[in-house]
Tab-separated table of C-alpha atoms in Angstrom:
chain	number	residue	atom	x	y	z
M	1	SER	CA	0.000	0.000	0.000
M	2	ARG	CA	1.135	3.545	-0.725
M	3	ILE	CA	-0.704	4.814	2.356
M	4	ARG	CA	1.771	5.959	5.000
M	5	HIS	CA	-0.192	7.858	7.637
M	6	VAL	CA	-3.729	7.248	8.912
M	7	GLN	CA	-5.588	9.454	11.389
M	8	MET	CA	-8.768	8.203	13.043
M	9	VAL	CA	-10.870	11.091	14.352
M	10	GLY	CA	-13.429	10.781	17.162
M	11	ARG	CA	-15.629	13.462	18.673
M	12	ARG	CA	-15.225	12.342	22.306
M	13	GLY	CA	-12.324	11.256	24.503
M	14	PRO	CA	-10.299	8.075	25.037
M	15	LEU	CA	-12.637	6.707	27.720
M	16	GLN	CA	-15.609	6.876	25.345
M	17	VAL	CA	-14.137	4.928	22.421
M	18	SER	CA	-16.284	2.213	20.821
M	19	PHE	CA	-13.539	-0.053	19.484
M	20	THR	CA	-12.441	-3.083	21.474
M	21	THR	CA	-9.163	-4.073	23.100
M	22	LYS	CA	-8.765	-6.813	20.503
M	23	GLU	CA	-9.130	-4.338	17.647
M	24	LEU	CA	-6.573	-1.996	19.209
M	25	ARG	CA	-4.170	-4.880	19.816
M	26	GLU	CA	-4.385	-5.829	16.132
M	27	MET	CA	-3.289	-2.296	15.215
M	28	THR	CA	-0.296	-2.481	17.585
M	29	LYS	CA	0.857	-5.676	15.858
M	30	LEU	CA	0.971	-4.228	12.343
M	31	SER	CA	4.498	-4.466	11.007
M	32	ASN	CA	6.380	-1.139	10.852
M	33	VAL	CA	3.333	0.887	11.967
M	34	GLN	CA	3.694	3.296	14.887
M	35	VAL	CA	0.589	3.944	17.039
M	36	VAL	CA	0.224	7.621	17.987
M	37	CYS	CA	-2.119	9.477	20.355
M	38	ASP	CA	-2.227	12.415	22.758
M	39	ARG	CA	-0.751	10.534	25.712
M	40	ALA	CA	-1.131	13.536	28.017
M	41	LEU	CA	-4.881	13.597	27.327
M	42	VAL	CA	-5.224	9.850	27.911
M	43	GLU	CA	-3.314	10.069	31.201
M	44	GLN	CA	-5.344	13.116	32.269
M	45	GLU	CA	-8.677	11.421	31.542
M	46	CYS	CA	-7.642	8.177	33.236
M	47	SER	CA	-6.422	9.949	36.384
M	48	SER	CA	-9.477	12.209	36.808
M	49	SER	CA	-12.010	11.292	39.501
M	50	ALA	CA	-14.666	10.489	36.869
M	51	GLY	CA	-12.153	8.459	34.866
M	52	GLN	CA	-10.999	6.507	37.900
M	53	ALA	CA	-14.606	5.676	38.802
M	54	LEU	CA	-15.286	4.489	35.250
M	55	LEU	CA	-12.118	2.400	35.027
M	56	GLN	CA	-12.880	0.698	38.352
M	57	THR	CA	-16.202	-0.541	36.984
M	58	SER	CA	-14.934	-1.562	33.546
M	59	ARG	CA	-12.039	-3.998	33.403
M	60	PRO	CA	-12.056	-4.160	29.538
M	61	LEU	CA	-11.740	-0.362	29.348
M	62	ARG	CA	-8.917	-0.394	31.904
M	63	ARG	CA	-7.066	-3.026	29.865
M	64	MET	CA	-7.567	-0.999	26.699
M	65	MET	CA	-6.133	2.171	28.242
M	66	ASP	CA	-3.172	0.196	29.595
M	67	LEU	CA	-2.569	-1.234	26.115
M	68	LEU	CA	-2.831	2.199	24.494
M	69	LEU	CA	-0.361	3.797	26.898
M	70	LYS	CA	2.007	0.834	26.549
M	71	HIS	CA	2.290	1.068	22.762
M	72	ALA	CA	1.403	4.616	21.701
M	73	VAL	CA	3.766	7.571	21.417
M	74	SER	CA	2.904	11.258	21.472
M	75	PRO	CA	2.721	13.166	18.147
M	76	ASP	CA	6.022	14.956	18.866
M	77	GLN	CA	7.713	11.533	19.193
M	78	MET	CA	6.586	10.134	15.829
M	79	THR	CA	9.474	8.535	14.009
M	80	GLY	CA	7.816	5.781	11.955
M	81	GLU	CA	7.431	5.867	8.201
M	82	ARG	CA	3.918	4.524	8.737
M	83	THR	CA	1.681	5.764	11.546
M	84	PHE	CA	-1.803	5.154	12.898
M	85	GLN	CA	-2.907	8.154	14.941
M	86	LEU	CA	-5.930	8.408	17.217
M	87	ARG	CA	-7.304	11.964	17.295
M	88	PHE	CA	-9.671	12.534	20.218
M	89	LEU	CA	-12.048	15.481	20.789
M	90	ARG	CA	-12.389	16.277	17.092
M	91	SER	CA	-15.493	16.496	14.868
M	92	PRO	CA	-15.327	16.828	11.063
M	93	LEU	CA	-16.864	20.040	9.752
M	94	ALA	CA	-15.985	19.899	6.066
M	95	ILE	CA	-13.955	17.992	3.500
M	96	GLU	CA	-12.230	20.507	1.238
M	97	LEU	CA	-11.690	19.532	-2.392
M	98	ASP	CA	-9.737	20.712	-5.387
M	99	GLU	CA	-10.658	17.963	-7.845
M	100	LYS	CA	-9.348	15.597	-5.161
M	101	VAL	CA	-9.506	15.631	-1.358
M	102	GLN	CA	-7.026	18.191	-0.022
M	103	ARG	CA	-7.830	18.627	3.660
M	104	VAL	CA	-10.409	18.050	6.389
M	105	ARG	CA	-11.571	20.883	8.637
M	106	LEU	CA	-12.146	19.757	12.238
M	107	ALA	CA	-13.899	21.284	15.228
M	108	ILE	CA	-12.017	20.974	18.525
M	109	ASN	CA	-14.278	19.702	21.301
M	110	ARG	CA	-14.423	19.527	25.069
M	111	LEU	CA	-16.324	17.013	27.201
M	112	GLU	CA	-19.350	17.927	29.291
M	113	GLY	CA	-21.596	15.899	31.582
M	114	GLU	CA	-21.047	12.509	33.133
M	115	SER	CA	-23.741	10.066	31.975
M	116	PRO	CA	-23.726	10.366	29.076
M	117	VAL	CA	-20.567	12.338	28.366
M	118	ARG	CA	-21.173	14.789	25.511
M	119	ALA	CA	-18.752	16.393	23.088
M	120	VAL	CA	-19.278	20.157	22.820
M	121	ALA	CA	-17.498	22.352	20.267
M	122	THR	CA	-15.126	24.913	21.787
M	123	GLY	CA	-15.319	27.207	18.770
M	124	ASP	CA	-11.725	26.451	17.783
M	125	GLU	CA	-10.948	24.631	14.547
M	126	GLU	CA	-8.003	23.027	12.781
M	127	GLU	CA	-7.220	21.683	9.332
M	128	VAL	CA	-5.610	18.351	8.497
M	129	ALA	CA	-4.054	17.828	5.071
M	130	CYS	CA	-4.960	14.488	3.530
M	131	ALA	CA	-5.359	12.659	0.239
M	132	MET	CA	-8.224	10.373	1.239
M	133	ALA	CA	-11.163	10.732	3.641
M	134	LEU	CA	-13.311	7.833	4.846
M	135	ARG	CA	-16.319	8.226	7.096
M	136	SER	CA	-17.624	5.858	9.749
M	137	VAL	CA	-20.866	7.309	11.039
M	138	GLY	CA	-21.925	4.428	13.246
M	139	TYR	CA	-24.853	2.057	13.190
M	140	ALA	CA	-28.493	2.635	14.075
M	141	GLY	CA	-31.009	-0.183	14.388
M	142	GLN	CA	-34.485	0.155	12.920
M	143	ALA	CA	-37.711	-1.156	14.376
M	144	LEU	CA	-39.669	-3.925	12.636
M	145	GLU	CA	-43.432	-4.028	12.933
M	146	GLY	CA	-44.475	-6.340	15.738
M	147	VAL	CA	-40.938	-6.794	17.099
M	148	PRO	CA	-39.940	-5.205	20.454
M	149	PHE	CA	-37.325	-2.459	20.087
M	150	ASP	CA	-35.794	-0.195	22.731
M	151	GLY	CA	-34.485	2.395	20.283
M	152	ARG	CA	-31.076	0.745	20.026
M	153	VAL	CA	-31.424	-3.052	19.986
M	154	VAL	CA	-34.087	-5.754	20.156
M	155	PRO	CA	-34.424	-6.639	23.877
M	156	ASN	CA	-33.360	-10.237	24.406
M	157	ILE	CA	-31.937	-12.783	26.773
M	158	ALA	CA	-29.377	-15.096	25.132
M	159	GLY	CA	-30.941	-14.304	21.755
M	160	ARG	CA	-34.542	-14.930	22.825
M	161	VAL	CA	-36.546	-11.783	22.055
M	162	MET	CA	-38.206	-10.315	25.152
M	163	SER	CA	-41.359	-8.238	25.471
M	164	GLY	CA	-41.083	-6.780	28.941
M	165	ASP	CA	-40.179	-9.704	31.196
M	166	LYS	CA	-41.678	-12.360	28.905
M	167	PRO	CA	-40.060	-14.074	25.898
M	168	VAL	CA	-41.747	-13.706	22.510
M	169	HIS	CA	-42.581	-17.266	21.469
M	170	GLY	CA	-40.422	-18.517	18.604
M	171	LEU	CA	-38.669	-15.201	17.968
M	172	TYR	CA	-34.871	-14.893	18.145
M	173	VAL	CA	-32.283	-12.242	17.301
M	174	ALA	CA	-28.585	-12.141	16.365
M	175	GLY	CA	-25.985	-9.636	15.195
M	176	TRP	CA	-25.634	-5.947	16.017
M	177	ILE	CA	-29.395	-5.587	16.431
M	178	LYS	CA	-29.002	-8.048	19.325
M	179	ARG	CA	-26.043	-6.525	21.151
M	180	GLY	CA	-25.110	-3.218	19.538
M	181	PRO	CA	-22.261	-2.319	17.148
M	182	VAL	CA	-19.369	-3.674	19.211
M	183	GLY	CA	-16.615	-6.164	18.436
M	184	VAL	CA	-14.992	-7.765	15.414
M	185	ILE	CA	-16.429	-10.332	12.973
M	186	ALA	CA	-15.436	-13.241	15.220
M	187	THR	CA	-17.260	-11.607	18.149
M	188	THR	CA	-20.494	-11.397	16.162
M	189	MET	CA	-20.024	-14.949	14.889
M	190	GLN	CA	-19.650	-16.383	18.390
M	191	ASP	CA	-22.670	-14.361	19.489
M	192	ALA	CA	-24.720	-15.861	16.629
M	193	TYR	CA	-23.681	-19.343	17.776
M	194	ARG	CA	-25.189	-18.580	21.177
M	195	THR	CA	-28.492	-17.582	19.575
M	196	ALA	CA	-28.459	-20.804	17.526
M	197	ASP	CA	-27.818	-22.751	20.732
M	198	ALA	CA	-30.894	-21.112	22.272
M	199	VAL	CA	-33.015	-22.161	19.277
M	200	LEU	CA	-31.788	-25.767	19.489
M	201	MET	CA	-32.303	-25.825	23.245
M	202	ASP	CA	-35.908	-24.655	22.829
M	203	LEU	CA	-36.524	-27.213	20.068
M	204	ASN	CA	-35.139	-30.049	22.185
M	205	SER	CA	-37.202	-29.023	25.199
M	206	GLN	CA	-40.262	-28.586	22.962
M	207	ALA	CA	-40.593	-24.969	24.074
M	208	ILE	CA	-41.117	-24.360	20.360
M	209	GLY	CA	-42.568	-26.988	18.063
M	210	GLY	CA	-43.134	-27.824	14.442
M	211	GLN	CA	-41.128	-29.543	11.754
M	212	SER	CA	-39.185	-27.435	9.268
M	213	THR	CA	-37.316	-28.678	6.227
M	214	LEU	CA	-35.400	-26.922	3.490
M	215	SER	CA	-38.285	-27.519	1.076
M	216	ASN	CA	-40.701	-25.936	3.590
M	217	ILE	CA	-38.498	-22.851	3.775
M	218	ASP	CA	-38.144	-22.647	-0.016
M	219	SER	CA	-41.919	-22.916	-0.396
M	220	MET	CA	-42.500	-20.156	2.138
M	221	LEU	CA	-39.981	-17.846	0.445
M	222	GLU	CA	-41.614	-18.485	-2.930
M	223	LEU	CA	-45.038	-17.780	-1.412
M	224	CYS	CA	-43.719	-14.438	-0.113
M	225	GLY	CA	-42.225	-13.565	-3.500
M	226	ILE	CA	-38.638	-13.748	-2.198
M	227	ASN	CA	-35.896	-15.044	-4.490
M	228	PRO	CA	-33.170	-16.377	-2.145
M	229	VAL	CA	-29.410	-16.160	-2.740
M	230	SER	CA	-27.741	-19.576	-2.641
M	231	ASN	CA	-24.177	-20.458	-1.682
M	232	GLU	CA	-23.468	-20.997	-5.381
M	233	ASP	CA	-24.777	-17.477	-6.079
M	234	TRP	CA	-22.499	-16.032	-3.393
M	235	ARG	CA	-19.505	-17.854	-4.876
M	236	ARG	CA	-20.284	-16.273	-8.243
M	237	LEU	CA	-20.281	-12.822	-6.637
M	238	ASP	CA	-17.079	-13.620	-4.747
M	239	ALA	CA	-15.293	-14.672	-7.953
M	240	TYR	CA	-16.495	-11.498	-9.682
M	241	GLU	CA	-15.151	-9.235	-6.898
M	242	VAL	CA	-11.792	-11.022	-6.806
M	243	SER	CA	-11.472	-10.783	-10.603
M	244	LYS	CA	-12.260	-7.050	-10.592
M	245	GLY	CA	-9.797	-6.529	-7.746
M	246	GLN	CA	-6.958	-8.258	-9.578
M	247	THR	CA	-7.495	-5.895	-12.515
M	248	ALA	CA	-7.074	-2.951	-10.115
M	249	GLY	CA	-4.091	-4.526	-8.314
M	250	LYS	CA	-5.859	-5.290	-5.016
M	251	PRO	CA	-7.395	-8.363	-3.317
M	252	ARG	CA	-10.947	-7.572	-4.430
M	253	GLU	CA	-13.225	-4.792	-5.654
M	254	LYS	CA	-16.301	-4.810	-3.431
M	255	VAL	CA	-19.730	-4.491	-5.004
M	256	THR	CA	-21.494	-2.166	-2.569
M	257	SER	CA	-25.018	-1.943	-4.003
M	258	VAL	CA	-27.387	-4.808	-3.215
M	259	GLN	CA	-29.031	-4.412	-6.614
M	260	ASP	CA	-25.614	-4.569	-8.320
M	261	MET	CA	-24.838	-7.744	-6.354
M	262	LEU	CA	-28.075	-9.316	-7.558
M	263	ASN	CA	-27.309	-8.220	-11.128
M	264	VAL	CA	-23.921	-9.990	-10.967
M	265	ILE	CA	-25.507	-13.119	-9.510
M	266	ARG	CA	-28.283	-13.154	-12.089
M	267	ASP	CA	-25.844	-12.255	-14.926
M	268	LYS	CA	-27.721	-9.089	-15.844
């Protein structure tokens, strides 16, 4: 890759980050990449009375801060040819272009409140020169008709959907809509296994009944006017993305539109 320096910008402070210790550890293990952050800010937030109280109740967060301070250097100590820099208390205001991306204008924030902690603009700004800008605006769940929803996730216990203090018969949930947008792919996969275990447990105990076969499912999908994507279809899409990527000199070229994916699969 020709990319040498990456800055990840977040509107709040180090104690409010959403990434996991495992994700941070993976960044520290990248060959010839130096992790950079405002160490003074991290130490200040961790040593404050509010920070100490938070760290005492959250062992994963305490481990993450320890890992960050163990591996990261301050900006004035950067020596690596490749760097990954965490920029706290910054909110993007504008991406400035001149045919291509030239710079990003950022608002400088301060933290207010305790629960939740809010980022408030100070009125000061700064500009960061860059050649590429990627946004990550988070994840918001959406309610489905007839399914309980608390505004963030579907309430559940071990994947069993709950309405108040009672389970919804035969209804289960998995993924970010079950637990929120936290963790890596393996985390979500293991979480899905636990939901599947709950389904099997309820089948074995006859808490839910009925006999389902693949032909039953296919018939139901056809009745609903749904044309399913098979494993063979997915492999066709996978081969297409890899082929397009090789042409561009990278592992794959992702097809990002669902309709475009279906067009590839259906050879349209």
